[in-house]
Amino acid sequence: MQDEPKKRTVVTLVALILVAVVVAFWLEQLKKKDGPEPNPNGSELSADAPKWRLSPLGPEPDWSQLDVYQQTITREMFLEDLTRYFTVSDAWMQYIDVQDDHALILKQSRVAGDYYRLDFAPASEEKPIQRDWRSGAELRAFVDQSNEKPLAGLHIAIDAGHIGGEWAQMEERWFKIGDGMPVTEGDMTLRVANLIRPRLVALGAQVSLVRESTQPLTSDRPETLMDVAKQTNPMLTGGFRTTKAAESLFYRTSEIRARAKMVNEKIRPDVVLCLHFNAVAWGDPALPTLVDENHLHILLNGAYTDEEIGYDDQRFEMLRKILQRTIHEEAALGAAMADVFAAQTGLPPYPYEPNSTRARQVANHPYLYARNLLANRIYNCPVIFFEPYVMNSHEVYERVQAGDYQGMPVVAGKPRKSIYREYADAVVDGLLEYYRKP
């Protein structure tokens, strides 16, 4: 008789377990039935998850802006540019479905089935492309190349890279050796821009400097971006890491987006020249490592990584670049400028790693590569992004310490122009080489 209560207890426990299993199964089925739709990659989103997958501080794309490009490109040209210049693998197929006479582009990575339809043009029946900028061929058709103003009609924006001044150390584009002059990229690029502008104006060009001082264009500051930094990087722990993330958003993202707003809405140039100096890792900026290497390369927009093409704003911006045909103008202008720059400076090409997943060589030119950078992506015109000289090379460091000067004194072992005038001369002569072509 003493075993009877034990039997009833066991039976009750078994029954409760069975009920729990049934309830759990029913809840799981209900969740599958009424839960959110999976995204294209198969993972499910919570009910409060944002529909857009955007880059830091990126706007929600307005896909209707691409309507003006309907039937302006053939299927063959679209696929050629997409696969040769703008992507690095077949990952784009997750987001772009190319049919015989149209393409379906996923507008929101997290919402299945919401596509933008782009209609292709039949061969030899492409409609004219609507854009604010003019190609070299279009400009040459209206300019008398024999006059003293061979760049007449050309509108150039010069974007002196980085900010410099009091912001140089925050930007991590600053180093100093002992009592030497600090090497600050933002100040150096602005000096080159100010040398280039009057020369181009004298040749007939309209020239706009995107920035004219060492103050940022953006109204944001790191302290106003702390909450965004936390949202963008939810795994951040500690005030120091959050502060560094907010600083990066300020000078690397918000500042470039402010410049893009000025370029696209106010300046509206035919081309943007982004001036930079290159560098390799230098370690402690107060005790930097100097190296022997020194090189040059020029970047055009393209080579969107598998991750980047998954962002809705970057995918939209890539499509706009393809449809405006910027890569063809950039490649032609960039090749002319790279040839002149290399000939005048003697700099060897920067060697990207073979089969790089972040860059693609353009037109088999040793100095010309496509990469997806924020500035060359969101400026709505051709962009030539210069990366000459290694700031922390022994030679370049000596030349920076020598400052700007006229003539050809011996610097770093041989007679040389100032590094700033050599840079400016190469840019001006490269532009003349391209725009004077028949």
XYZ file of C-alpha atoms in Angstrom:
438
model
C 0.000 0.000 0.000
C 2.937 2.341 0.663
C 3.952 2.095 -3.078
C 0.557 3.394 -4.330
C 1.255 7.135 -3.653
C 4.629 6.795 -5.339
C 2.961 5.339 -8.461
C 0.451 8.194 -8.569
C 3.291 10.740 -8.262
C 5.207 9.196 -11.152
C 2.093 9.114 -13.347
C 1.385 12.764 -12.541
C 4.950 13.832 -13.426
C 4.825 11.956 -16.716
C 1.494 13.585 -17.562
C 2.844 17.040 -16.771
C 5.891 16.460 -18.929
C 3.710 15.326 -21.842
C 1.484 18.395 -21.469
C 4.562 20.657 -21.437
C 5.913 19.046 -24.602
C 2.565 19.467 -26.382
C 2.262 23.109 -25.326
C 5.826 23.880 -26.421
C 5.223 22.222 -29.794
C 1.958 24.182 -30.270
C 3.649 27.483 -29.397
C 6.483 26.796 -31.841
C 4.023 26.061 -34.654
C 2.058 29.208 -33.848
C 5.276 31.220 -33.908
C 6.165 29.821 -37.327
C 2.696 30.581 -38.637
C 2.340 34.138 -37.338
C 5.988 35.206 -37.008
C 7.888 37.556 -39.302
C 8.936 36.583 -42.785
C 12.541 35.381 -43.091
C 15.009 37.681 -44.840
C 16.661 36.623 -48.122
C 19.478 34.921 -46.202
C 17.045 32.752 -44.270
C 17.312 34.277 -40.775
C 14.210 35.651 -39.086
C 13.727 39.208 -37.909
C 12.095 40.319 -34.685
C 8.890 42.312 -35.013
C 10.651 45.550 -34.010
C 13.746 45.056 -36.216
C 14.367 47.869 -38.743
C 13.368 47.004 -42.293
C 16.318 48.836 -43.819
C 19.876 47.601 -43.522
C 21.910 50.800 -43.735
C 25.534 51.901 -43.450
C 26.430 54.145 -40.479
C 24.508 57.437 -40.820
C 23.276 56.236 -44.212
C 19.910 57.503 -45.542
C 17.048 55.273 -46.595
C 17.400 55.073 -50.388
C 14.700 56.505 -52.619
C 14.643 53.947 -55.390
C 12.349 56.104 -57.520
C 15.406 58.282 -58.202
C 16.538 55.552 -60.600
C 13.411 55.941 -62.745
C 15.228 58.402 -65.041
C 17.604 55.588 -66.024
C 14.933 53.241 -67.359
C 15.961 51.835 -70.757
C 19.269 53.718 -70.790
C 21.459 50.616 -70.582
C 21.432 47.259 -72.344
C 21.451 43.977 -70.507
C 24.927 43.199 -71.817
C 26.414 46.518 -70.662
C 24.728 46.235 -67.268
C 26.145 42.773 -66.628
C 29.559 43.724 -67.995
C 29.970 46.679 -65.642
C 28.401 44.904 -62.683
C 30.698 41.895 -62.855
C 33.896 43.476 -64.203
C 34.109 46.585 -62.046
C 31.556 46.712 -59.259
C 31.500 43.290 -57.594
C 34.138 40.836 -56.416
C 32.126 37.585 -56.393
C 28.727 36.172 -57.325
C 27.175 37.359 -54.036
C 25.285 40.068 -55.953
C 22.947 37.341 -57.236
C 21.290 37.260 -53.797
C 20.022 40.787 -54.440
C 19.841 41.278 -58.215
C 17.886 38.996 -60.547
C 18.846 39.684 -64.173
C 16.182 38.652 -66.679
C 16.203 38.978 -70.481
C 14.771 42.501 -70.640
C 14.926 43.731 -67.046
C 16.563 43.307 -63.669
C 14.867 42.997 -60.293
C 16.887 44.608 -57.495
C 15.993 43.850 -53.891
C 15.226 47.179 -52.251
C 15.334 46.034 -48.637
C 17.586 43.164 -47.593
C 15.325 42.360 -44.660
C 12.050 42.333 -46.604
C 11.650 39.490 -49.063
C 9.929 40.158 -52.368
C 10.216 43.974 -52.473
C 12.043 44.663 -55.743
C 12.861 47.628 -57.935
C 12.390 46.820 -61.612
C 14.976 48.232 -64.025
C 14.069 47.835 -67.683
C 16.923 47.316 -70.129
C 17.187 49.033 -73.503
C 17.231 46.998 -76.700
C 20.648 47.015 -78.382
C 21.414 50.364 -80.049
C 18.214 51.900 -78.668
C 19.472 53.277 -75.351
C 17.744 56.432 -74.150
C 19.942 59.444 -73.245
C 21.368 59.420 -69.714
C 20.286 62.269 -67.440
C 23.130 63.450 -65.203
C 24.609 66.703 -63.916
C 28.202 66.095 -65.033
C 29.760 66.149 -68.498
C 32.316 63.715 -69.839
C 35.649 64.673 -71.326
C 34.340 63.871 -74.804
C 31.336 66.157 -74.281
C 33.512 69.009 -73.045
C 36.116 68.649 -75.804
C 33.367 68.974 -78.405
C 32.653 72.538 -77.282
C 36.131 73.855 -76.398
C 38.736 75.282 -78.772
C 41.805 73.271 -77.772
C 44.154 75.748 -79.422
C 43.272 78.711 -77.196
C 44.892 79.651 -73.894
C 41.976 78.313 -71.896
C 41.934 74.589 -72.764
C 39.923 73.756 -69.619
C 37.170 76.290 -70.332
C 33.763 74.936 -69.372
C 35.162 72.277 -67.025
C 33.956 72.467 -63.410
C 36.304 70.727 -60.961
C 35.760 70.191 -57.257
C 38.876 69.571 -55.186
C 38.308 67.617 -51.987
C 41.395 67.954 -49.791
C 41.279 64.708 -47.819
C 40.827 64.640 -44.037
C 40.492 67.749 -41.840
C 43.874 68.451 -40.257
C 44.562 71.242 -37.797
C 43.321 70.555 -34.290
C 41.563 67.399 -35.522
C 44.630 65.704 -37.043
C 45.495 63.585 -34.014
C 41.904 62.441 -33.551
C 41.844 61.444 -37.238
C 45.006 59.393 -36.668
C 46.628 61.132 -39.638
C 49.363 62.759 -37.551
C 52.794 61.767 -36.342
C 55.847 63.575 -35.062
C 59.500 62.647 -34.579
C 61.340 64.499 -31.856
C 61.511 68.224 -32.523
C 60.548 67.761 -36.173
C 57.537 69.246 -37.889
C 54.371 67.140 -37.372
C 53.251 65.235 -40.451
C 49.524 65.980 -40.770
C 47.749 64.726 -43.868
C 44.769 67.088 -43.656
C 47.042 70.148 -43.698
C 49.178 68.716 -46.484
C 46.269 67.991 -48.824
C 44.841 71.478 -48.288
C 48.206 72.990 -49.196
C 48.240 71.002 -52.458
C 44.654 72.052 -53.221
C 45.563 75.710 -52.814
C 48.453 75.277 -55.236
C 46.278 73.552 -57.832
C 43.312 75.921 -57.826
C 44.881 79.112 -59.291
C 46.633 77.146 -62.017
C 43.420 75.468 -63.151
C 41.525 78.767 -63.039
C 44.217 80.297 -65.275
C 43.583 77.455 -67.741
C 39.869 78.290 -67.882
C 38.397 75.803 -65.404
C 35.849 76.639 -62.744
C 37.305 75.305 -59.489
C 35.517 74.771 -56.169
C 37.298 73.694 -53.005
C 35.102 71.381 -50.972
C 36.831 72.695 -47.844
C 38.943 75.815 -47.491
C 40.112 75.468 -43.902
C 41.017 72.910 -41.249
C 37.530 73.010 -39.764
C 34.928 70.308 -40.443
C 31.899 70.883 -42.639
C 29.663 68.641 -40.540
C 27.800 70.114 -37.574
C 28.175 66.799 -35.743
C 30.822 66.306 -33.091
C 31.947 63.114 -31.323
C 29.915 63.964 -28.214
C 26.728 64.282 -30.292
C 27.334 60.891 -31.893
C 27.773 58.803 -28.739
C 24.265 57.315 -28.883
C 24.646 56.510 -32.598
C 27.997 54.868 -31.853
C 26.340 52.638 -29.256
C 23.502 51.731 -31.636
C 25.906 51.025 -34.498
C 28.210 48.948 -32.279
C 25.981 47.286 -29.642
C 28.866 45.084 -28.472
C 30.943 48.085 -27.386
C 31.850 48.094 -23.724
C 33.451 50.903 -21.791
C 33.489 54.637 -22.309
C 36.845 54.722 -24.124
C 35.752 52.377 -26.922
C 32.463 54.197 -27.357
C 34.263 57.530 -27.547
C 36.646 56.208 -30.207
C 33.701 54.869 -32.222
C 31.949 58.252 -31.974
C 35.115 60.016 -33.112
C 35.362 57.718 -36.120
C 31.732 58.424 -37.023
C 32.503 62.145 -36.818
C 35.581 62.411 -39.042
C 35.231 59.311 -41.204
C 31.487 59.262 -41.862
C 29.568 62.403 -40.889
C 32.231 64.722 -42.336
C 32.307 62.904 -45.667
C 28.511 62.868 -45.862
C 28.503 66.645 -45.241
C 31.012 67.089 -48.055
C 28.878 64.936 -50.339
C 25.861 67.125 -49.612
C 27.861 70.186 -50.677
C 29.234 68.469 -53.793
C 25.892 67.038 -54.924
C 23.573 69.923 -54.051
C 25.687 73.091 -54.331
C 28.853 72.543 -56.378
C 27.574 69.935 -58.860
C 30.920 69.550 -60.673
C 31.971 67.513 -63.685
C 34.596 65.687 -61.611
C 35.880 65.551 -58.033
C 39.594 65.224 -57.296
C 40.077 63.662 -53.855
C 43.591 64.477 -52.676
C 45.287 62.171 -50.181
C 48.733 61.045 -49.078
C 49.228 57.350 -48.409
C 50.886 55.715 -45.391
C 51.644 52.325 -43.917
C 51.243 51.400 -40.260
C 53.518 53.643 -38.206
C 52.702 52.455 -34.680
C 53.024 55.037 -31.925
C 52.496 58.491 -33.542
C 54.962 59.962 -31.040
C 57.560 57.331 -31.955
C 56.601 56.306 -35.498
C 58.217 53.683 -37.688
C 59.715 54.969 -40.921
C 59.935 52.623 -43.907
C 61.678 52.485 -47.272
C 58.625 51.850 -49.451
C 57.011 54.617 -51.463
C 54.353 54.227 -54.147
C 51.306 55.552 -55.978
C 47.860 54.380 -56.957
C 44.577 55.979 -58.011
C 41.193 54.663 -56.888
C 37.870 54.630 -58.740
C 34.534 53.516 -57.354
C 33.817 49.786 -57.592
C 34.723 46.405 -56.067
C 31.826 46.301 -53.600
C 32.516 43.504 -51.138
C 29.983 40.777 -50.425
C 29.103 42.491 -47.144
C 28.834 45.977 -48.642
C 26.439 44.947 -51.385
C 24.131 43.642 -48.647
C 23.558 47.178 -47.343
C 20.475 48.713 -48.962
C 21.983 52.194 -49.325
C 25.249 50.907 -50.801
C 23.419 48.650 -53.240
C 21.327 51.633 -54.369
C 24.411 53.835 -54.704
C 26.199 51.138 -56.697
C 23.261 50.938 -59.114
C 23.308 54.709 -59.571
C 27.028 54.592 -60.390
C 26.490 51.822 -62.940
C 23.613 53.660 -64.596
C 25.480 56.985 -64.761
C 28.467 55.201 -66.411
C 30.900 56.962 -64.084
C 33.391 54.087 -64.191
C 34.095 54.657 -67.895
C 34.872 58.348 -67.423
C 36.886 57.616 -64.266
C 38.903 54.911 -66.024
C 39.792 57.137 -68.987
C 40.645 60.206 -66.895
C 42.324 58.152 -64.167
C 44.607 56.368 -66.658
C 45.778 59.674 -68.172
C 46.423 61.178 -64.757
C 48.187 58.069 -63.438
C 50.498 57.967 -66.462
C 51.521 61.594 -65.972
C 51.857 61.254 -62.194
C 54.047 58.160 -62.483
C 56.239 59.709 -65.186
C 56.821 62.921 -63.257
C 57.387 61.402 -59.803
C 58.961 58.043 -60.638
C 56.735 56.392 -58.035
C 56.117 52.647 -58.541
C 52.569 51.250 -58.364
C 51.117 50.079 -55.072
C 50.819 46.272 -55.237
C 47.367 45.083 -54.156
C 47.262 41.440 -53.184
C 46.406 39.021 -56.037
C 42.722 38.017 -56.143
C 41.882 40.787 -53.682
C 38.329 40.735 -52.315
C 38.379 44.513 -51.711
C 39.866 45.891 -54.949
C 39.803 45.247 -58.690
C 42.408 46.372 -61.166
C 40.898 48.542 -63.909
C 41.830 48.174 -67.588
C 44.961 46.209 -66.602
C 46.520 49.539 -65.609
C 49.170 49.022 -62.906
C 48.216 52.212 -61.040
C 44.427 52.039 -61.389
C 42.138 50.155 -58.993
C 38.446 50.137 -58.163
C 37.514 50.247 -54.477
C 34.314 51.147 -52.688
C 35.075 54.156 -50.485
C 32.424 56.407 -48.948
C 33.650 59.517 -50.792
C 33.940 57.975 -54.242
C 30.575 56.249 -53.771
C 28.274 59.061 -52.638
C 29.658 61.910 -54.780
C 27.279 61.869 -57.764
C 29.878 62.348 -60.482
C 33.222 60.840 -61.523
C 35.757 60.816 -58.683
C 39.528 60.459 -58.993
C 40.913 59.451 -55.604
C 44.670 60.020 -55.373
C 46.879 57.976 -53.035
C 50.501 59.025 -53.803
C 53.531 58.993 -51.499
C 53.970 57.071 -48.243
C 54.023 59.748 -45.545
C 56.097 57.655 -43.155
C 58.699 56.644 -45.705
C 62.201 57.993 -45.059
C 62.181 59.955 -48.315
C 58.740 61.524 -47.950
C 59.379 62.406 -44.303
C 62.476 64.384 -45.326
C 60.530 66.130 -48.061
C 57.730 67.093 -45.683
C 60.261 68.474 -43.230
C 61.676 70.632 -46.034
C 58.251 72.265 -46.435
C 57.070 74.094 -49.547
C 59.609 75.994 -51.648
C 60.394 77.070 -55.192
C 63.256 75.713 -57.261
C 65.096 72.382 -57.061
C 67.321 72.236 -53.963
C 68.829 68.926 -52.880
C 66.336 67.167 -50.592
C 66.500 63.512 -49.569
C 69.649 63.025 -51.622
C 68.843 64.701 -54.945
C 67.450 67.909 -56.495
C 63.678 67.956 -56.118
C 60.644 70.178 -56.320
C 58.785 70.581 -53.065
C 56.559 67.548 -52.573
C 53.500 69.823 -52.670
C 54.430 71.428 -55.998
C 55.361 68.084 -57.513
C 51.912 66.754 -56.512
C 50.149 69.859 -57.889
C 52.113 69.797 -61.165
C 51.240 66.143 -61.764
C 47.517 66.780 -61.190
C 47.380 69.843 -63.468
C 49.412 68.214 -66.237
C 47.323 65.038 -66.013
C 44.120 67.037 -66.478
C 45.608 68.818 -69.486
C 46.708 65.516 -70.969
C 43.160 64.154 -70.784
C 41.053 67.133 -71.717
C 43.323 68.126 -74.620
C 42.938 64.731 -76.263
C 41.397 64.862 -79.744
